[in-house]
Amino acid sequence: MDTGMIIKNIRRQLHDGGYKLTPQREATVLVLLENDKDHLSAEEIYMLVKQKSPDIGLATVYRTLEMLTELKIVDKISFNDGVSRYDLRKEGDHHFHHHLLCLECGSIEEVEEDLLGEVENIVEKRYDFLVKDHRLTFHGVCSQCRKKK
Amino acid sequence: MDTGMIIKNIRRQLHDGGYKLTPQREATVLVLLENDKDHLSAEEIYMLVKQKSPDIGLATVYRTLEMLTELKIVDKISFNDGVSRYDLRKEGDHHFHHHLLCLECGSIEEVEEDLLGEVENIVEKRYDFLVKDHRLTFHGVCSQCRKKK
DNA sequence: AATTAATTTATAATGAGTCTAAATAATCAA
DNA sequence: TTGATTATTTAGACTCATTATAAATTAATT
């Protein structure tokens, strides 16, 4: 799907939630789209948005990210390094993808496929817990770092 | 296993890592042992330790928790609410247990059994990633909150 | 056009976590 | 044991991510 179409969908989602897609919000979403393989912090997103809209304020970026999180357009995740990171959810995805965090180089790889179907069933039955979403991160060593040794 | 024995084991683990079990560190470990079902933040731990050792400083608690995390005696985890939480690892456990976070009441339930064995195998093979540890949290609605409705 | 509501900006405030220097406690060599 | 060295703790200053606030701007409505 092209960017224009994605933006159009997001505009509709905002309207459904009672929000407008202001130029600042659109610029923020564009940065997220252009960097959908990264896991940017609010500060990093702010720096990138500033290149498009130099007058945007940091608080606006924070508020936009909060709103996008509430609407489940982005997922907020923390990798225990003291900052929250924001990850655009793929169109039609109803689960949050998983992450592989390399303890040596700090890289974060994404695992698109949902490996938790069976595990969620067990949790729902055995713990009587209605699962809505999940966060799964593996800590380990990526192939590149293992090759180096 | 009784508390004395656990403390003894932890003392040995600290020594092996080149640290001493000072009274302040012991008081901190005791608080973690006494609240092993909770997921306390550093500040909460500090408050509880202060009841045992009123003269302890917040920085000492932070440093102790950092050390215990490094030695894998506790696991540090964040549930996206802006604070890190610390969870004592059970004796002999080589994986971090999972969590069920209720989006309505905020309660956190623990899942002791390891449900990720097969998933880790897939990740190791399919993504060529050496798994050392994991963080798995399900977001959803607990049985109590569902009963209320 | 005037009014109201939503949004943004700039900046101040908060609060978790870290750093630093001085004090204290433990360890070691003589 | 004494003095010297090292590790640890304390208190408080500091940093930095995030949030709150008040004034200004923009958009929507009457």
Short mmCIF file of C-alpha atoms (C1' of nucleotides) in Angstrom, two decimals:
data_model
loop_
_atom_site.label_atom_id
_atom_site.label_comp_id
_atom_site.label_asym_id
_atom_site.label_seq_id
_atom_site.Cartn_x
_atom_site.Cartn_y
_atom_site.Cartn_z
CA MET A 1 0.00 0.00 0.00
CA ASP A 2 1.33 3.43 -0.88
CA THR A 3 1.93 6.20 1.59
CA GLY A 4 -0.99 8.32 0.40
CA MET A 5 -3.42 5.48 1.01
CA ILE A 6 -1.98 4.75 4.45
CA ILE A 7 -2.24 8.42 5.42
CA LYS A 8 -5.83 8.44 4.22
CA ASN A 9 -6.65 5.47 6.42
CA ILE A 10 -4.96 7.03 9.39
CA ARG A 11 -6.86 10.28 8.82
CA ARG A 12 -10.09 8.30 8.98
CA GLN A 13 -9.00 6.50 12.15
CA LEU A 14 -8.23 9.85 13.77
CA HIS A 15 -11.59 11.28 12.75
CA ASP A 16 -13.35 8.20 14.11
CA GLY A 17 -11.56 8.85 17.39
CA GLY A 18 -12.55 12.51 17.39
CA TYR A 19 -9.19 13.92 16.34
CA LYS A 20 -7.98 15.87 13.33
CA LEU A 21 -4.94 15.08 11.22
CA THR A 22 -3.17 18.41 11.60
CA PRO A 23 -0.03 19.16 9.58
CA GLN A 24 2.10 18.46 12.66
CA ARG A 25 0.43 15.12 13.22
CA GLU A 26 0.76 14.23 9.55
CA ALA A 27 4.47 15.07 9.61
CA THR A 28 4.90 12.85 12.65
CA VAL A 29 3.09 9.96 11.03
CA LEU A 30 5.20 10.38 7.88
CA VAL A 31 8.39 10.08 9.92
CA LEU A 32 7.07 6.89 11.47
CA LEU A 33 6.20 5.52 8.02
CA GLU A 34 9.60 6.39 6.59
CA ASN A 35 11.36 4.70 9.49
CA ASP A 36 9.11 1.73 10.06
CA LYS A 37 12.06 -0.61 10.52
CA ASP A 38 13.51 1.44 13.34
CA HIS A 39 12.31 1.72 16.90
CA LEU A 40 12.58 5.44 17.45
CA SER A 41 12.28 7.26 20.75
CA ALA A 42 10.12 10.38 21.06
CA GLU A 43 13.24 12.54 20.98
CA GLU A 44 14.51 10.85 17.81
CA ILE A 45 11.12 11.25 16.17
CA TYR A 46 11.09 14.91 17.18
CA MET A 47 14.49 15.48 15.53
CA LEU A 48 13.31 13.88 12.29
CA VAL A 49 9.97 15.70 12.25
CA LYS A 50 11.80 18.98 12.79
CA GLN A 51 13.46 18.50 9.40
CA LYS A 52 10.04 18.56 7.76
CA SER A 53 8.35 21.04 10.10
CA PRO A 54 11.02 23.09 11.85
CA ASP A 55 8.49 24.88 14.02
CA ILE A 56 7.03 21.81 15.69
CA GLY A 57 7.40 21.53 19.44
CA LEU A 58 8.53 18.50 21.41
CA ALA A 59 5.32 18.43 23.44
CA THR A 60 3.27 18.15 20.26
CA VAL A 61 5.23 15.11 19.20
CA TYR A 62 4.66 13.54 22.61
CA ARG A 63 0.95 14.29 22.47
CA THR A 64 0.67 12.94 18.94
CA LEU A 65 2.44 9.72 19.91
CA GLU A 66 0.18 9.33 22.92
CA MET A 67 -2.87 9.74 20.71
CA LEU A 68 -1.59 7.32 18.09
CA THR A 69 -0.90 4.81 20.85
CA GLU A 70 -4.40 5.19 22.23
CA LEU A 71 -5.83 4.56 18.76
CA LYS A 72 -3.54 1.52 18.39
CA ILE A 73 -1.96 3.01 15.28
CA VAL A 74 1.41 2.76 16.97
CA ASP A 75 2.64 0.46 19.71
CA LYS A 76 4.66 1.86 22.58
CA ILE A 77 7.40 -0.36 23.94
CA SER A 78 10.31 -0.05 26.31
CA PHE A 79 13.48 -2.09 26.06
CA ASN A 80 14.63 -1.27 29.60
CA ASP A 81 16.94 1.54 28.51
CA GLY A 82 14.94 4.37 30.02
CA VAL A 83 13.14 5.61 26.92
CA SER A 84 9.87 4.60 25.33
CA ARG A 85 9.98 3.63 21.70
CA TYR A 86 7.23 3.78 19.13
CA ASP A 87 6.49 1.26 16.44
CA LEU A 88 3.97 1.77 13.66
CA ARG A 89 1.53 -1.12 13.57
CA LYS A 90 1.17 -2.69 10.14
CA GLU A 91 -2.18 -2.32 8.41
CA GLY A 92 -4.48 -5.15 9.41
CA ASP A 93 -2.14 -6.54 12.03
CA HIS A 94 -4.05 -7.44 15.12
CA HIS A 95 -1.07 -8.50 17.13
CA PHE A 96 2.08 -6.65 18.04
CA HIS A 97 5.09 -8.22 16.37
CA HIS A 98 7.92 -9.64 18.41
CA HIS A 99 11.44 -8.32 18.85
CA LEU A 100 14.93 -9.77 18.98
CA LEU A 101 17.20 -7.54 21.06
CA CYS A 102 20.92 -8.22 20.66
CA LEU A 103 22.69 -7.80 23.99
CA GLU A 104 26.03 -7.18 22.27
CA CYS A 105 25.31 -4.60 19.56
CA GLY A 106 21.92 -3.37 20.75
CA SER A 107 20.22 -4.00 17.41
CA ILE A 108 16.53 -4.79 17.35
CA GLU A 109 15.17 -7.16 14.73
CA GLU A 110 11.48 -7.65 14.12
CA VAL A 111 9.65 -10.95 13.94
CA GLU A 112 6.57 -10.37 11.85
CA GLU A 113 4.89 -13.75 12.16
CA ASP A 114 2.80 -14.41 15.22
CA LEU A 115 4.37 -17.25 17.15
CA LEU A 116 2.11 -16.97 20.18
CA GLY A 117 -1.22 -18.36 18.92
CA GLU A 118 -1.00 -21.61 20.85
CA VAL A 119 0.54 -19.95 23.92
CA GLU A 120 -2.32 -17.44 24.05
CA ASN A 121 -4.85 -20.27 23.97
CA ILE A 122 -3.15 -21.89 26.94
CA VAL A 123 -3.09 -18.63 28.88
CA GLU A 124 -6.75 -17.93 28.18
CA LYS A 125 -7.85 -21.39 29.32
CA ARG A 126 -5.42 -22.18 32.10
CA TYR A 127 -5.33 -18.73 33.69
CA ASP A 128 -8.80 -17.56 32.76
CA PHE A 129 -7.31 -14.38 31.27
CA LEU A 130 -8.75 -12.63 28.22
CA VAL A 131 -5.77 -11.79 26.02
CA LYS A 132 -5.97 -8.53 24.07
CA ASP A 133 -2.35 -7.94 23.14
CA HIS A 134 1.16 -8.96 24.04
CA ARG A 135 4.77 -7.83 24.29
CA LEU A 136 7.41 -10.42 23.50
CA THR A 137 11.11 -9.62 23.30
CA PHE A 138 13.92 -12.14 23.14
CA HIS A 139 17.25 -11.10 24.58
CA GLY A 140 20.24 -12.78 22.99
CA VAL A 141 22.98 -12.53 20.40
CA CYS A 142 22.29 -11.80 16.74
CA SER A 143 23.93 -13.75 13.91
CA GLN A 144 26.25 -10.86 12.98
CA CYS A 145 27.70 -10.62 16.47
CA ARG A 146 28.17 -14.38 16.64
CA LYS A 147 30.05 -14.37 13.33
CA LYS A 148 32.52 -11.84 14.68
CA LYS A 149 33.77 -14.34 17.26
CA MET B 1 13.64 -23.32 50.86
CA ASP B 2 13.79 -21.07 53.91
CA THR B 3 14.89 -17.47 53.89
CA GLY B 4 18.20 -18.15 55.67
CA MET B 5 19.21 -20.63 53.01
CA ILE B 6 18.21 -18.30 50.17
CA ILE B 7 20.19 -15.45 51.71
CA LYS B 8 23.19 -17.77 52.06
CA ASN B 9 22.98 -18.66 48.39
CA ILE B 10 22.68 -15.04 47.40
CA ARG B 11 25.68 -14.15 49.59
CA ARG B 12 27.72 -16.74 47.69
CA GLN B 13 26.52 -15.41 44.33
CA LEU B 14 27.56 -11.90 45.33
CA HIS B 15 30.99 -13.11 46.47
CA ASP B 16 31.45 -15.00 43.21
CA GLY B 17 30.72 -11.74 41.43
CA GLY B 18 33.19 -9.82 43.60
CA TYR B 19 30.62 -8.11 45.83
CA LYS B 20 29.87 -8.26 49.55
CA LEU B 21 26.48 -8.73 51.13
CA THR B 22 26.41 -5.58 53.24
CA PRO B 23 23.59 -4.98 55.74
CA GLN B 24 21.97 -2.55 53.32
CA ARG B 25 22.10 -5.07 50.50
CA GLU B 26 20.77 -7.81 52.75
CA ALA B 27 17.87 -5.61 53.85
CA THR B 28 17.06 -4.93 50.21
CA VAL B 29 17.13 -8.61 49.32
CA LEU B 30 14.88 -9.39 52.30
CA VAL B 31 12.30 -6.90 51.08
CA LEU B 32 12.36 -8.55 47.68
CA LEU B 33 11.93 -11.98 49.28
CA GLU B 34 9.05 -10.83 51.45
CA ASN B 35 7.27 -9.32 48.46
CA ASP B 36 8.09 -11.86 45.80
CA LYS B 37 4.55 -11.80 44.44
CA ASP B 38 4.65 -8.06 43.84
CA HIS B 39 6.44 -6.16 41.14
CA LEU B 40 7.91 -3.31 43.10
CA SER B 41 9.55 -0.20 41.70
CA ALA B 42 12.85 1.07 43.10
CA GLU B 43 11.01 3.77 45.02
CA GLU B 44 8.59 1.25 46.55
CA ILE B 45 11.47 -1.02 47.52
CA TYR B 46 13.24 1.96 49.06
CA MET B 47 10.21 2.77 51.21
CA LEU B 48 9.99 -0.80 52.47
CA VAL B 49 13.72 -1.13 53.13
CA LYS B 50 13.62 2.12 55.08
CA GLN B 51 11.33 0.43 57.61
CA LYS B 52 14.10 -2.07 58.35
CA SER B 53 17.08 0.24 57.89
CA PRO B 54 15.89 3.82 58.27
CA ASP B 55 19.28 5.24 57.35
CA ILE B 56 19.59 3.66 53.93
CA GLY B 57 19.78 6.01 50.96
CA LEU B 58 17.83 5.79 47.73
CA ALA B 59 21.02 5.64 45.67
CA THR B 60 22.14 2.55 47.56
CA VAL B 61 18.89 0.80 46.74
CA TYR B 62 19.32 1.71 43.09
CA ARG B 63 22.91 0.46 43.08
CA THR B 64 21.94 -2.76 44.83
CA LEU B 65 19.16 -3.44 42.35
CA GLU B 66 21.52 -2.78 39.47
CA MET B 67 24.01 -5.25 40.92
CA LEU B 68 21.37 -7.89 41.57
CA THR B 69 20.15 -7.47 37.99
CA GLU B 70 23.67 -7.88 36.63
CA LEU B 71 24.05 -11.10 38.62
CA LYS B 72 20.65 -12.27 37.35
CA ILE B 73 19.35 -12.59 40.90
CA VAL B 74 16.55 -10.22 39.99
CA ASP B 75 14.96 -9.43 36.64
CA LYS B 76 14.27 -5.84 35.68
CA ILE B 77 11.12 -5.22 33.69
CA SER B 78 9.06 -2.27 32.57
CA PHE B 79 5.33 -2.38 31.96
CA ASN B 80 5.28 0.87 29.95
CA ASP B 81 4.27 3.00 32.93
CA GLY B 82 7.53 4.89 33.24
CA VAL B 83 9.13 2.98 36.10
CA SER B 84 11.33 -0.08 36.16
CA ARG B 85 10.19 -2.94 38.32
CA TYR B 86 12.24 -5.66 39.93
CA ASP B 87 11.33 -9.30 40.26
CA LEU B 88 13.29 -11.83 42.28
CA ARG B 89 14.19 -14.80 40.14
CA LYS B 90 13.23 -18.14 41.66
CA GLU B 91 16.06 -20.46 42.69
CA GLY B 92 17.06 -22.62 39.78
CA ASP B 93 14.87 -20.82 37.27
CA HIS B 94 16.71 -20.29 34.05
CA HIS B 95 13.98 -18.38 32.33
CA PHE B 96 12.14 -15.27 33.33
CA HIS B 97 8.52 -16.03 34.08
CA HIS B 98 5.72 -14.41 32.08
CA HIS B 99 3.23 -11.78 33.16
CA LEU B 100 -0.47 -11.14 32.72
CA LEU B 101 -1.19 -7.42 32.94
CA CYS B 102 -4.84 -6.53 33.41
CA LEU B 103 -5.69 -3.38 31.47
CA GLU B 104 -8.68 -2.65 33.71
CA CYS B 105 -7.41 -3.01 37.27
CA GLY B 106 -3.67 -2.91 36.62
CA SER B 107 -2.98 -6.18 38.44
CA ILE B 108 -0.04 -8.29 37.38
CA GLU B 109 -0.27 -12.05 37.61
CA GLU B 110 2.70 -14.35 37.17
CA VAL B 111 2.88 -17.36 34.89
CA GLU B 112 5.51 -19.64 36.33
CA GLU B 113 5.63 -22.31 33.66
CA ASP B 114 7.74 -21.70 30.60
CA LEU B 115 5.47 -21.59 27.59
CA LEU B 116 8.10 -20.44 25.13
CA GLY B 117 10.27 -23.54 24.61
CA GLU B 118 9.00 -24.29 21.13
CA VAL B 119 8.85 -20.62 20.15
CA GLU B 120 12.48 -20.13 21.17
CA ASN B 121 13.52 -23.08 19.01
CA ILE B 122 11.80 -21.51 16.02
CA VAL B 123 13.45 -18.14 16.66
CA GLU B 124 16.90 -19.69 17.03
CA LYS B 125 16.59 -21.66 13.79
CA ARG B 126 14.55 -19.35 11.60
CA TYR B 127 16.18 -16.09 12.61
CA ASP B 128 19.63 -17.41 13.48
CA PHE B 129 19.41 -15.69 16.86
CA LEU B 130 20.95 -17.13 20.04
CA VAL B 131 18.28 -16.71 22.73
CA LYS B 132 19.53 -15.96 26.24
CA ASP B 133 16.39 -14.65 27.90
CA HIS B 134 12.97 -13.24 27.18
CA ARG B 135 10.29 -10.84 28.29
CA LEU B 136 6.71 -11.86 27.68
CA THR B 137 3.72 -9.91 28.94
CA PHE B 138 0.13 -10.44 27.91
CA HIS B 139 -2.17 -7.44 28.03
CA GLY B 140 -5.79 -8.24 28.65
CA VAL B 141 -8.56 -8.57 31.21
CA CYS B 142 -8.25 -10.73 34.30
CA SER B 143 -11.00 -13.09 35.48
CA GLN B 144 -11.99 -10.85 38.41
CA CYS B 145 -12.59 -7.84 36.16
CA ARG B 146 -14.59 -9.95 33.71
CA LYS B 147 -16.79 -11.28 36.52
CA LYS B 148 -17.70 -7.73 37.50
CA LYS B 149 -19.46 -7.19 34.20
"C1'" DA C 1 -17.34 38.52 11.30
"C1'" DA C 2 -17.64 36.93 16.04
"C1'" DT C 3 -17.49 33.12 19.09
"C1'" DT C 4 -16.18 28.77 20.55
"C1'" DA C 5 -13.38 24.78 20.59
"C1'" DA C 6 -9.20 22.37 19.40
"C1'" DT C 7 -4.45 22.48 18.86
"C1'" DT C 8 0.17 24.10 19.25
"C1'" DT C 9 4.07 26.51 21.24
"C1'" DA C 10 7.32 27.67 24.68
"C1'" DT C 11 8.52 26.95 28.89
"C1'" DA C 12 8.15 25.47 33.56
"C1'" DA C 13 7.58 21.56 36.48
"C1'" DT C 14 7.88 16.76 37.73
"C1'" DG C 15 9.95 12.63 38.81
"C1'" DA C 16 12.90 8.51 37.84
"C1'" DG C 17 17.38 7.54 37.82
"C1'" DT C 18 22.52 8.74 37.96
"C1'" DC C 19 26.63 11.06 39.52
"C1'" DT C 20 29.81 13.12 42.86
"C1'" DA C 21 32.31 14.24 46.89
"C1'" DA C 22 32.76 13.40 51.53
"C1'" DA C 23 32.14 10.08 55.19
"C1'" DT C 24 32.19 5.42 56.80
"C1'" DA C 25 33.30 0.61 56.92
"C1'" DA C 26 35.96 -3.26 55.66
"C1'" DT C 27 40.39 -5.32 54.18
"C1'" DC C 28 45.23 -5.79 54.08
"C1'" DA C 29 50.27 -5.13 54.90
"C1'" DA C 30 53.63 -4.29 58.21
"C1'" DT D 1 47.15 -3.22 66.37
"C1'" DT D 2 48.16 0.70 63.35
"C1'" DG D 3 48.18 2.92 59.12
"C1'" DA D 4 47.05 2.62 54.33
"C1'" DT D 5 44.18 1.11 50.75
"C1'" DT D 6 39.81 -0.20 48.83
"C1'" DA D 7 34.87 -0.73 48.77
"C1'" DT D 8 30.57 1.06 50.09
"C1'" DT D 9 27.26 4.35 51.59
"C1'" DT D 10 25.17 8.85 52.20
"C1'" DA D 11 23.26 13.22 50.95
"C1'" DG D 12 22.41 16.03 47.75
"C1'" DA D 13 23.14 17.91 43.23
"C1'" DC D 14 22.27 16.86 38.63
"C1'" DT D 15 20.43 14.90 34.21
"C1'" DC D 16 17.08 13.80 31.23
"C1'" DA D 17 12.54 11.85 29.68
"C1'" DT D 18 8.08 13.14 30.08
"C1'" DT D 19 4.08 15.97 31.54
"C1'" DA D 20 1.57 20.16 32.75
"C1'" DT D 21 0.44 24.99 32.01
"C1'" DA D 22 -0.63 29.37 30.08
"C1'" DA D 23 -0.70 32.09 26.18
"C1'" DA D 24 -1.03 32.15 21.22
"C1'" DT D 25 -2.70 30.22 17.00
"C1'" DT D 26 -5.72 27.72 14.03
"C1'" DA D 27 -9.95 25.67 12.73
"C1'" DA D 28 -14.88 25.10 13.12
"C1'" DT D 29 -19.35 27.03 14.13
"C1'" DT D 30 -22.96 30.40 14.67
#
